[in-house]
Coordinates of C-alpha atoms in Angstrom, one line a residue:
Chain H
M1 CA -0.1 -75.5 24.0
E2 CA -1.3 -72.9 26.5
L3 CA -3.1 -69.7 25.3
T4 CA -0.3 -67.7 26.9
D5 CA 2.2 -69.3 24.5
L6 CA 0.6 -67.8 21.4
T7 CA 2.0 -64.9 19.4
I8 CA -0.2 -62.0 18.2
S9 CA -0.9 -63.5 14.7
Q10 CA -1.6 -66.9 16.2
I11 CA -4.1 -65.3 18.6
H12 CA -5.7 -63.4 15.7
K13 CA -6.2 -66.6 13.8
G14 CA -7.6 -68.2 16.9
F15 CA -10.1 -65.3 17.3
I16 CA -11.2 -65.6 13.6
G17 CA -11.6 -69.3 13.9
K18 CA -13.5 -68.9 17.2
D19 CA -11.1 -71.3 18.9
F20 CA -11.2 -69.2 22.0
S21 CA -12.5 -65.8 23.0
A22 CA -10.6 -62.6 24.0
L23 CA -12.0 -63.1 27.5
D24 CA -10.6 -66.7 27.6
L25 CA -7.2 -65.3 26.7
T26 CA -7.3 -62.4 29.2
D27 CA -8.4 -64.8 31.9
A28 CA -5.5 -67.1 31.1
Y29 CA -3.1 -64.2 31.6
L30 CA -4.8 -63.0 34.7
K31 CA -4.5 -66.5 36.1
R32 CA -0.8 -66.6 35.4
I33 CA -0.2 -63.2 36.9
E34 CA -2.1 -64.3 40.0
K35 CA 0.1 -67.3 40.3
L36 CA 3.5 -65.9 39.4
N37 CA 3.6 -62.1 40.1
K38 CA 4.3 -62.6 43.8
K39 CA 7.6 -64.2 42.9
I40 CA 8.6 -62.3 39.8
F41 CA 7.0 -58.9 40.7
A42 CA 6.7 -57.8 37.1
F43 CA 3.5 -55.9 37.8
L44 CA 3.1 -53.0 40.3
S45 CA -0.6 -53.0 39.7
V46 CA -3.0 -55.3 37.9
F47 CA -6.5 -54.4 36.5
P48 CA -8.5 -57.6 36.4
N49 CA -12.0 -55.9 36.2
E50 CA -11.0 -53.3 33.6
A51 CA -9.1 -55.9 31.5
R52 CA -12.0 -58.3 31.5
L53 CA -14.3 -55.5 30.5
Q54 CA -12.0 -54.6 27.6
A55 CA -11.7 -58.3 26.6
K56 CA -15.5 -58.5 26.5
R57 CA -15.7 -55.5 24.3
A58 CA -13.0 -57.0 22.0
D59 CA -15.2 -60.1 21.8
E60 CA -18.1 -58.0 20.7
T61 CA -15.9 -56.6 17.9
I62 CA -14.6 -60.0 16.9
N63 CA -18.2 -61.4 16.8
S64 CA -19.5 -58.6 14.7
T65 CA -16.9 -58.3 11.9
K66 CA -14.3 -60.3 10.1
N67 CA -12.0 -57.4 9.7
F68 CA -10.8 -56.4 13.1
P69 CA -7.3 -55.0 14.0
L70 CA -4.5 -57.3 14.9
L71 CA -4.3 -55.9 18.4
T72 CA -8.0 -56.4 19.2
G73 CA -8.1 -58.5 22.4
I74 CA -4.4 -58.7 22.8
P75 CA -3.4 -58.5 26.5
I76 CA -0.6 -55.9 27.0
A77 CA 1.4 -54.7 30.0
I78 CA 2.4 -51.1 30.3
K79 CA 5.4 -49.6 32.1
D80 CA 4.3 -47.6 35.1
N81 CA 5.7 -44.3 33.7
I82 CA 3.1 -44.2 31.0
L83 CA -0.3 -42.8 31.9
I84 CA -3.6 -44.8 31.7
E85 CA -6.5 -42.5 32.7
G86 CA -8.0 -43.2 36.1
Q87 CA -5.3 -45.6 37.1
K88 CA -2.4 -45.1 39.5
C89 CA 0.9 -44.1 37.8
T90 CA 3.8 -44.2 40.2
S91 CA 7.0 -44.4 38.1
A92 CA 8.0 -46.8 41.0
S93 CA 8.5 -43.7 43.2
K94 CA 7.3 -42.9 46.7
I95 CA 6.7 -39.3 45.6
L96 CA 3.9 -40.5 43.2
E97 CA 2.7 -43.4 45.5
N98 CA -1.0 -42.2 45.2
Y99 CA -0.9 -40.3 41.9
I100 CA -3.9 -41.1 39.6
A101 CA -3.3 -40.4 35.9
P102 CA -5.7 -37.7 34.8
Y103 CA -5.5 -38.6 31.1
N104 CA -4.3 -41.2 28.7
A105 CA -0.8 -41.2 27.0
T106 CA -1.1 -41.0 23.2
V107 CA 0.2 -44.6 22.9
I108 CA -2.6 -45.8 25.2
E109 CA -5.2 -43.9 23.1
K110 CA -3.8 -45.6 20.0
L111 CA -3.7 -49.1 21.4
S112 CA -7.2 -48.6 22.9
R113 CA -8.6 -47.7 19.5
Q114 CA -7.1 -51.0 18.3
G115 CA -9.1 -52.9 21.0
A116 CA -6.1 -53.9 23.1
V117 CA -6.5 -55.1 26.6
F118 CA -4.4 -53.5 29.4
L119 CA -3.5 -56.0 32.0
G120 CA -1.7 -53.7 34.4
K121 CA 1.3 -51.5 35.0
T122 CA 4.8 -52.9 35.2
N123 CA 7.7 -52.3 37.6
L124 CA 10.7 -50.1 36.7
D125 CA 13.7 -48.4 38.2
E126 CA 12.3 -45.2 39.9
F127 CA 11.6 -42.7 37.1
A128 CA 13.4 -45.0 34.7
M129 CA 16.8 -44.5 36.3
G130 CA 18.7 -47.7 36.6
S131 CA 19.8 -50.9 34.8
S132 CA 18.3 -53.6 37.1
T133 CA 14.8 -52.5 38.3
E134 CA 16.3 -52.7 41.8
N135 CA 15.8 -48.9 42.1
S136 CA 12.0 -49.4 42.4
A137 CA 10.6 -48.0 45.6
F138 CA 8.3 -51.0 45.8
G139 CA 10.8 -53.8 45.5
P140 CA 12.8 -55.5 42.7
T141 CA 11.6 -57.5 39.8
R142 CA 13.2 -60.9 39.2
N143 CA 14.4 -62.4 36.0
P144 CA 12.0 -65.3 34.9
L145 CA 14.9 -67.2 33.4
D146 CA 16.7 -67.2 36.8
E147 CA 15.0 -65.7 39.7
E148 CA 18.3 -65.0 41.6
R149 CA 19.2 -62.5 38.8
V150 CA 17.9 -59.1 37.8
P151 CA 15.7 -58.6 34.7
G152 CA 17.7 -55.6 33.6
G153 CA 16.3 -52.1 33.6
S154 CA 14.8 -49.7 33.7
S155 CA 11.9 -51.5 31.9
G156 CA 12.6 -54.7 33.8
G157 CA 8.9 -55.3 34.7
S158 CA 7.8 -55.1 31.1
A159 CA 10.6 -57.5 29.9
A160 CA 9.9 -60.0 32.7
A161 CA 6.1 -59.9 32.1
V162 CA 6.7 -60.9 28.4
A163 CA 9.4 -63.4 29.2
G164 CA 7.4 -65.0 32.0
E165 CA 4.2 -65.0 29.8
L166 CA 2.4 -62.7 32.2
A167 CA 1.5 -60.6 29.1
C168 CA 1.5 -61.2 25.4
C169 CA 3.5 -58.0 24.8
A170 CA 4.4 -54.8 26.6
L171 CA 5.4 -51.2 26.3
G172 CA 8.6 -49.8 27.9
S173 CA 10.6 -46.6 27.5
D174 CA 14.3 -46.4 26.5
T175 CA 16.5 -43.5 27.5
G176 CA 19.9 -45.2 27.4
G177 CA 19.1 -48.9 26.9
S178 CA 16.0 -49.3 29.2
I179 CA 14.2 -51.4 26.6
R180 CA 17.1 -53.2 24.9
Q181 CA 19.1 -54.3 28.0
P182 CA 16.1 -55.9 29.8
A183 CA 15.0 -57.5 26.6
S184 CA 18.5 -59.0 26.3
F185 CA 18.5 -60.1 30.0
C186 CA 15.1 -61.7 29.7
G187 CA 15.4 -63.3 26.3
V188 CA 12.7 -61.4 24.5
V189 CA 12.6 -58.9 21.6
G190 CA 12.7 -55.2 22.5
L191 CA 12.8 -52.1 20.1
K192 CA 13.9 -48.6 20.8
P193 CA 12.5 -46.6 17.9
T194 CA 14.1 -43.6 16.1
Y195 CA 13.7 -40.5 18.3
G196 CA 10.5 -38.7 17.5
E197 CA 8.6 -41.6 15.8
V198 CA 6.5 -42.4 18.9
S199 CA 4.7 -39.6 20.8
R200 CA 6.0 -39.0 24.3
Y201 CA 2.8 -37.3 25.4
G202 CA 1.8 -39.0 28.7
L203 CA 5.2 -40.6 29.2
M204 CA 6.8 -39.2 32.4
A205 CA 9.9 -37.4 31.2
T206 CA 13.2 -38.7 32.3
A207 CA 15.6 -37.1 29.8
S208 CA 13.5 -35.5 27.1
S209 CA 16.0 -35.5 24.3
L210 CA 16.7 -39.2 24.7
D211 CA 13.4 -40.9 25.9
Q212 CA 11.5 -43.0 23.5
I213 CA 8.6 -45.5 24.0
G214 CA 8.9 -48.9 22.3
P215 CA 7.5 -52.5 22.4
F216 CA 8.6 -55.7 24.0
A217 CA 7.4 -58.9 22.4
K218 CA 7.8 -62.7 22.1
N219 CA 9.3 -62.4 18.6
V220 CA 10.2 -59.9 15.9
E221 CA 6.9 -60.1 14.1
D222 CA 4.9 -59.2 17.2
A223 CA 7.2 -56.3 18.0
K224 CA 6.6 -55.0 14.5
I225 CA 2.9 -55.3 14.9
V226 CA 2.9 -53.2 18.1
F227 CA 5.4 -50.7 16.7
K228 CA 3.3 -50.0 13.6
E229 CA 0.4 -49.0 15.7
I230 CA 2.1 -46.6 18.2
V231 CA 4.0 -44.4 15.7
G232 CA 3.0 -41.1 14.1
K233 CA 2.9 -37.3 14.5
D234 CA 1.1 -36.1 17.6
P235 CA 0.0 -32.4 18.0
L236 CA 0.5 -33.0 21.8
D237 CA 4.3 -33.8 21.4
S238 CA 6.1 -31.1 19.3
T239 CA 9.1 -33.4 18.9
S240 CA 7.0 -36.2 17.3
I241 CA 7.5 -36.8 13.6
D242 CA 5.2 -37.6 10.7
Y243 CA 6.2 -41.2 10.1
K244 CA 4.4 -44.2 8.8
F245 CA 5.9 -47.7 8.7
I246 CA 6.2 -49.1 5.1
D247 CA 7.5 -52.6 4.7
S248 CA 9.6 -53.8 1.7
D249 CA 11.2 -56.8 0.2
F250 CA 14.3 -58.2 1.8
D251 CA 17.2 -60.4 0.7
I252 CA 19.9 -61.2 3.3
K253 CA 22.4 -61.4 0.4
N254 CA 22.0 -57.7 -0.2
L255 CA 22.5 -56.8 3.5
K256 CA 25.7 -55.0 4.4
I257 CA 26.5 -55.3 8.1
G258 CA 29.1 -53.3 10.1
I259 CA 30.8 -54.7 13.2
P260 CA 32.3 -51.9 15.2
K261 CA 35.7 -53.0 16.6
E262 CA 35.3 -50.6 19.6
Y263 CA 32.4 -52.8 20.9
F264 CA 34.6 -55.9 21.2
I265 CA 37.1 -54.8 23.8
K266 CA 38.4 -56.1 27.1
G267 CA 35.9 -56.0 29.9
I268 CA 33.2 -57.8 27.8
D269 CA 32.2 -61.1 29.3
K270 CA 33.8 -63.9 27.2
D271 CA 30.6 -66.0 27.2
V272 CA 28.7 -63.0 25.8
E273 CA 31.4 -62.3 23.2
K274 CA 31.3 -65.9 22.1
V275 CA 27.5 -66.0 21.6
I276 CA 27.6 -62.7 19.6
K277 CA 30.5 -63.8 17.4
E278 CA 28.9 -67.2 16.7
A279 CA 25.7 -65.3 15.8
I280 CA 27.6 -63.1 13.4
N281 CA 29.2 -66.1 11.8
K282 CA 25.9 -67.7 11.2
I283 CA 24.6 -64.5 9.7
E284 CA 27.6 -64.3 7.4
K285 CA 27.2 -67.9 6.3
A286 CA 23.6 -67.1 5.3
G287 CA 24.9 -64.6 2.8
A288 CA 25.1 -61.2 4.5
K289 CA 28.2 -59.1 3.8
I290 CA 30.1 -58.4 7.0
E291 CA 32.7 -55.8 7.4
E292 CA 34.6 -54.4 10.4
I293 CA 33.9 -50.7 10.9
S294 CA 35.2 -48.1 13.4
L295 CA 33.1 -45.8 15.6
P296 CA 36.1 -43.9 17.0
N297 CA 34.3 -41.8 19.6
T298 CA 32.6 -44.8 21.3
E299 CA 34.9 -44.5 24.3
Y300 CA 33.3 -41.1 25.1
G301 CA 29.7 -42.3 24.8
L302 CA 29.1 -43.3 28.4
A303 CA 30.7 -40.2 29.9
A304 CA 28.8 -37.9 27.6
Y305 CA 25.5 -39.7 28.3
Y306 CA 26.0 -39.6 32.1
I307 CA 26.4 -35.8 31.8
I308 CA 23.5 -35.1 29.4
M309 CA 21.1 -37.5 30.9
P310 CA 21.3 -36.3 34.6
S311 CA 21.3 -32.7 33.4
E312 CA 17.9 -33.2 31.7
V313 CA 16.8 -35.3 34.7
S314 CA 17.5 -32.5 37.1
A315 CA 15.3 -30.2 35.1
N316 CA 12.5 -32.7 34.6
M317 CA 12.4 -33.8 38.2
A318 CA 11.9 -30.2 39.4
R319 CA 8.1 -30.6 38.8
Y320 CA 7.9 -33.1 41.7
D321 CA 7.7 -30.5 44.4
G322 CA 5.4 -32.4 46.8
I323 CA 2.6 -30.0 46.0
R324 CA 1.1 -30.7 42.5
F325 CA 1.3 -34.4 42.2
G326 CA 0.4 -37.1 44.8
R327 CA 1.9 -37.3 48.2
T328 CA 2.5 -34.5 50.6
P329 CA 4.7 -35.6 53.5
E330 CA 4.0 -34.7 57.1
I331 CA 5.9 -31.5 57.6
K332 CA 5.7 -29.1 60.5
K333 CA 3.3 -26.2 60.0
E334 CA 5.7 -23.4 60.6
S335 CA 8.2 -24.5 58.0
D336 CA 8.6 -22.2 54.9
L337 CA 8.2 -23.2 51.3
F338 CA 11.9 -23.8 50.8
S339 CA 12.2 -26.2 53.7
Y340 CA 9.0 -27.8 52.4
Y341 CA 10.6 -28.6 49.1
L342 CA 13.7 -29.9 50.7
S343 CA 11.8 -32.3 53.0
S344 CA 9.2 -33.5 50.5
R345 CA 11.9 -34.3 47.9
E346 CA 14.2 -35.9 50.5
Q347 CA 11.4 -38.2 51.6
G348 CA 9.9 -38.8 48.2
F349 CA 12.9 -39.6 45.9
G350 CA 15.0 -42.7 46.2
E351 CA 18.8 -42.9 46.2
E352 CA 19.5 -43.1 42.5
V353 CA 17.1 -40.3 41.5
R354 CA 18.7 -38.1 44.2
R355 CA 22.2 -39.0 42.9
R356 CA 21.3 -38.1 39.3
I357 CA 19.6 -34.8 40.2
M358 CA 22.7 -33.8 42.2
L359 CA 24.9 -34.8 39.3
G360 CA 22.8 -32.9 36.8
V361 CA 22.5 -29.8 38.9
Y362 CA 26.3 -29.8 39.3
T363 CA 27.1 -30.2 35.6
L364 CA 24.7 -27.4 34.7
S365 CA 25.8 -25.0 37.5
A366 CA 27.7 -21.8 36.9
G367 CA 31.4 -22.4 36.3
Y368 CA 30.9 -26.1 35.3
Y369 CA 28.5 -25.8 32.4
D370 CA 31.1 -25.4 29.7
A371 CA 33.4 -28.1 31.0
Y372 CA 30.7 -30.7 31.4
Y373 CA 27.4 -30.1 29.7
L374 CA 28.5 -28.1 26.6
K375 CA 31.5 -30.4 26.1
A376 CA 29.2 -33.5 26.4
Q377 CA 26.9 -32.0 23.8
K378 CA 29.8 -31.5 21.4
V379 CA 30.9 -35.1 22.0
R380 CA 27.3 -36.0 21.2
T381 CA 27.8 -34.5 17.7
L382 CA 31.0 -36.5 17.2
I383 CA 29.1 -39.7 18.1
R384 CA 26.3 -38.9 15.7
E385 CA 28.8 -38.2 13.0
D386 CA 30.5 -41.6 13.6
F387 CA 27.3 -43.3 12.9
N388 CA 26.5 -41.2 9.9
K389 CA 29.8 -42.1 8.4
A390 CA 29.4 -45.8 9.1
F391 CA 25.9 -45.8 7.6
K392 CA 27.2 -44.6 4.3
K393 CA 28.9 -48.0 4.0
V394 CA 26.6 -50.4 5.8
D395 CA 22.8 -50.9 6.3
I396 CA 22.9 -52.1 9.9
I397 CA 25.4 -52.4 12.7
L398 CA 25.6 -55.4 15.0
T399 CA 26.9 -55.3 18.6
P400 CA 26.2 -57.0 21.9
V401 CA 23.4 -55.3 24.0
S402 CA 25.2 -55.7 27.3
P403 CA 28.8 -56.4 28.2
T404 CA 27.7 -58.9 30.8
L405 CA 25.2 -61.7 31.5
P406 CA 22.3 -60.8 33.8
F407 CA 23.8 -60.2 37.2
K408 CA 22.6 -61.3 40.6
L409 CA 20.3 -59.1 42.7
G410 CA 22.5 -56.9 44.9
E411 CA 25.6 -57.5 42.9
K412 CA 26.0 -53.9 41.5
I413 CA 23.5 -51.8 43.5
K414 CA 26.1 -50.5 45.9
D415 CA 28.4 -49.1 43.2
P416 CA 26.7 -46.6 41.0
L417 CA 29.5 -46.3 38.4
E418 CA 29.7 -50.1 38.0
M419 CA 25.9 -50.1 37.4
Y420 CA 26.3 -47.2 34.8
L421 CA 28.9 -49.4 32.9
S422 CA 26.1 -51.9 32.2
D423 CA 24.8 -49.3 29.6
I424 CA 28.1 -48.9 27.7
F425 CA 26.8 -50.5 24.4
T426 CA 23.4 -48.9 24.4
V427 CA 23.7 -45.2 25.4
S428 CA 25.4 -43.9 22.2
I429 CA 22.3 -45.0 20.2
N430 CA 20.1 -42.7 22.2
L431 CA 22.6 -39.8 21.9
A432 CA 22.4 -40.3 18.1
G433 CA 18.6 -40.8 18.2
L434 CA 18.9 -44.1 16.2
P435 CA 16.6 -47.1 16.2
A436 CA 17.9 -50.3 17.7
M437 CA 16.5 -53.7 18.6
S438 CA 17.6 -56.5 20.9
I439 CA 16.9 -60.0 19.8
P440 CA 17.9 -63.2 21.6
A441 CA 21.2 -64.5 20.0
G442 CA 21.8 -67.5 22.1
Q443 CA 22.1 -68.9 25.7
V444 CA 24.7 -69.3 28.3
G445 CA 23.2 -72.0 30.6
K446 CA 19.7 -70.8 31.2
L447 CA 20.6 -67.1 30.7
S448 CA 19.9 -65.3 27.4
V449 CA 22.3 -63.0 25.4
G450 CA 20.9 -60.3 23.2
L451 CA 22.2 -59.1 19.9
Q452 CA 21.8 -55.4 19.2
I453 CA 20.7 -54.4 15.6
I454 CA 21.3 -50.7 15.1
G455 CA 19.7 -49.1 12.0
K456 CA 19.7 -45.8 10.2
P457 CA 17.2 -43.2 11.4
F458 CA 13.6 -44.1 10.3
D459 CA 14.8 -47.4 8.8
E460 CA 13.1 -49.8 11.2
K461 CA 12.0 -51.8 8.2
T462 CA 15.5 -53.1 7.7
I463 CA 15.9 -53.8 11.4
F464 CA 12.7 -55.8 11.4
N465 CA 13.5 -57.7 8.2
A466 CA 17.0 -58.5 9.3
G467 CA 15.8 -59.3 12.8
Q468 CA 13.2 -61.7 11.4
K469 CA 15.8 -63.5 9.3
F470 CA 18.3 -63.6 12.2
Q471 CA 15.6 -65.0 14.4
E472 CA 15.2 -68.0 12.0
L473 CA 19.0 -68.5 11.9
L474 CA 19.9 -68.2 15.6
Chain Q
M1 CA 37.1 -34.7 45.5
L2 CA 34.0 -32.5 46.0
S3 CA 34.0 -30.5 49.2
K4 CA 31.2 -30.8 51.8
E5 CA 30.3 -27.2 51.0
E6 CA 30.0 -28.0 47.3
V7 CA 27.6 -30.9 48.1
E8 CA 25.6 -28.6 50.3
H9 CA 25.5 -25.9 47.7
I10 CA 24.3 -28.4 45.0
S11 CA 21.6 -29.8 47.3
K12 CA 20.2 -26.3 47.9
L13 CA 20.2 -25.5 44.1
A14 CA 18.5 -28.9 43.6
R15 CA 15.9 -28.2 46.4
L16 CA 16.9 -31.6 47.7
G17 CA 17.2 -32.3 51.5
I18 CA 20.1 -34.6 52.3
S19 CA 21.1 -36.1 55.6
K20 CA 24.6 -35.7 57.2
E21 CA 25.6 -39.3 56.3
E22 CA 24.3 -38.8 52.8
K23 CA 26.5 -35.7 52.4
K24 CA 29.6 -37.8 52.9
K25 CA 28.2 -40.5 50.6
F26 CA 27.5 -38.0 47.9
Q27 CA 30.9 -36.5 48.3
K28 CA 32.5 -39.8 47.5
E29 CA 30.1 -41.1 44.9
L30 CA 29.7 -37.9 42.9
S31 CA 33.5 -37.4 42.9
S32 CA 34.1 -40.9 41.5
I33 CA 31.5 -40.4 38.8
L34 CA 33.0 -37.0 37.9
D35 CA 36.4 -38.6 37.7
Y36 CA 35.1 -40.9 35.1
M37 CA 33.9 -37.9 33.1
E38 CA 37.5 -36.7 32.9
K39 CA 37.7 -39.1 29.9
L40 CA 36.0 -36.4 27.9
K41 CA 39.0 -34.1 28.2
K42 CA 40.7 -36.2 25.6
A43 CA 38.0 -35.7 23.0
D44 CA 38.9 -33.1 20.4
V45 CA 35.8 -30.9 19.9
S46 CA 37.4 -27.9 18.3
N47 CA 35.0 -26.4 15.7
I48 CA 32.3 -28.9 16.6
K49 CA 28.8 -27.6 17.2
P50 CA 26.9 -29.0 20.2
T51 CA 23.9 -31.3 19.6
S52 CA 21.0 -30.8 22.0
H53 CA 18.6 -32.8 19.9
S54 CA 19.4 -35.9 17.8
V55 CA 16.6 -35.2 15.3
L56 CA 17.0 -31.7 13.8
A57 CA 13.4 -30.6 14.3
E58 CA 12.3 -27.1 13.5
N59 CA 10.6 -25.1 16.2
E60 CA 6.9 -25.9 16.2
V61 CA 4.7 -22.8 16.5
R62 CA 1.0 -22.3 16.7
T63 CA -1.3 -19.5 17.5
D64 CA -1.9 -19.2 21.2
E65 CA -5.7 -19.8 21.2
P66 CA -7.8 -21.7 23.7
K67 CA -9.1 -25.0 22.2
G68 CA -12.3 -25.3 24.2
K69 CA -12.7 -26.1 27.9
N70 CA -12.3 -29.5 29.4
E71 CA -13.6 -28.9 32.9
E72 CA -13.5 -32.6 33.7
L73 CA -9.8 -32.8 32.9
A74 CA -9.1 -29.6 34.7
K75 CA -10.7 -31.0 37.8
R76 CA -8.7 -34.3 37.5
L77 CA -5.5 -32.3 37.1
A78 CA -6.2 -30.2 40.2
D79 CA -7.3 -33.4 42.1
A80 CA -3.7 -34.7 41.9
A81 CA -2.7 -32.1 44.4
N82 CA -3.3 -32.9 48.1
D83 CA -4.0 -29.5 49.5
K84 CA -6.6 -27.6 47.6
K85 CA -9.6 -25.4 48.0
E86 CA -12.3 -24.4 45.4
G87 CA -10.2 -25.5 42.4
F88 CA -7.1 -23.8 43.7
I89 CA -3.9 -25.5 45.0
R90 CA -2.9 -24.3 48.4
V91 CA 0.9 -23.7 49.0
K92 CA 3.0 -22.2 51.8
A93 CA 3.5 -18.5 51.6
V94 CA 6.1 -17.6 49.0
F95 CA 7.2 -14.3 50.7

């Protein structure tokens, strides 16, 4: 067994037993990155010196006490829209090509205090807009399970890093499926926490009412370990919530599961459907109670999302003016401020970011606000109420994560609407602010299919307990 | 279909330069995306309040008091800008 195969608790035992050091482990990962990153391109930047220094510090802790945190010496990859002080943070955008993060995101502070080792920053769709990581200004990431195919997105680099064993675990961000869909495509576990549980301070904002940071891991237990350490109220994020994870006993025989009929419709790949239905059968045989439920406003989810999301994007992207952050393009001296904005944003932003800014500005503009934005916000209420009603009857809801298998590079990039449809099963969860996790449910050839476990707000414990059990069954 | 003039108007509001070819592309793409949004017309939202935030958080307030200087951080923040002089960021004339 290689060191890079080990889970967090296996590593922890290894550290306690002095079977290997934190530096051995970090070096093992750095070696794999050196060997494989050229092909997979999970990382935009790697920090060998800093990582080795952090590993040495972790070894000092390990050697001086028996009681050290579970994340001490654990090599983690971070999506490149989360700030690590003193390191480049690009959000995979040309406009931030040379931007150096002036401070740490709160999640980075929290993981640092645990003694985690940061291996590097992972690739993403520019400013987290996309479902394939092909929208990165620096080149696409490839799916380690099949390099002809995309890893999903927008946190494709983080998912690929964990799947390819280039990192033990990783952080991503999820605005409309950006953790769950790549986790599904790469065959790893990925959690989008309840909105507000994890501070967004130091996460570059995409759509502020939807964004949430969450973990990628090899298995459910590891995802839980990382999740527990990044949650909590943060005075630097006024939308963060006072939350602490408390575990409880679990018996699958007491678990009531809802299967929404609106998520099993035509258009879903029949191989995906088969894997998910087989998984549900196995879960039912193990004793869980399964019932069909209805989320009647599901069909409006994607349209509402692709109004609300770009609207918030158009406001959040306004800060990239070519003046305050990073790159200033070569523009003629005599040009005025207005032309300066136009040129720097034309040169700095990629196609998808420009498309969403345009869409958002349109749906917020005078004369269209009521018809699009306000309407979408009302539909958002309907979608939330659908889930509220369903959760009066059931504990969790199971659906596929993605309607298709991982697609080939280039397959959908020319048709934006086709790409948006990849998110059809994940966006409503963000609109409602709910927690949801993707776990591998089975394979089609060498490709993986993810099962989405949706929970009540702040009820990650049921998601983890159920996920743990399902992981044993599937 | 969005008109060329509408696309130009949006791009100005968005402070986003776009090329001639891109104008045509945006006309087509944005129109097809907006067509998809027509789905929402069917949704009955009479008497429904809008949701801007999934978690119904109260407004957070605090007294507006300085919490000590962090000159090192201030310097790093200013350093992110390319064109600067003596701690100020230089921009083109606004008027």
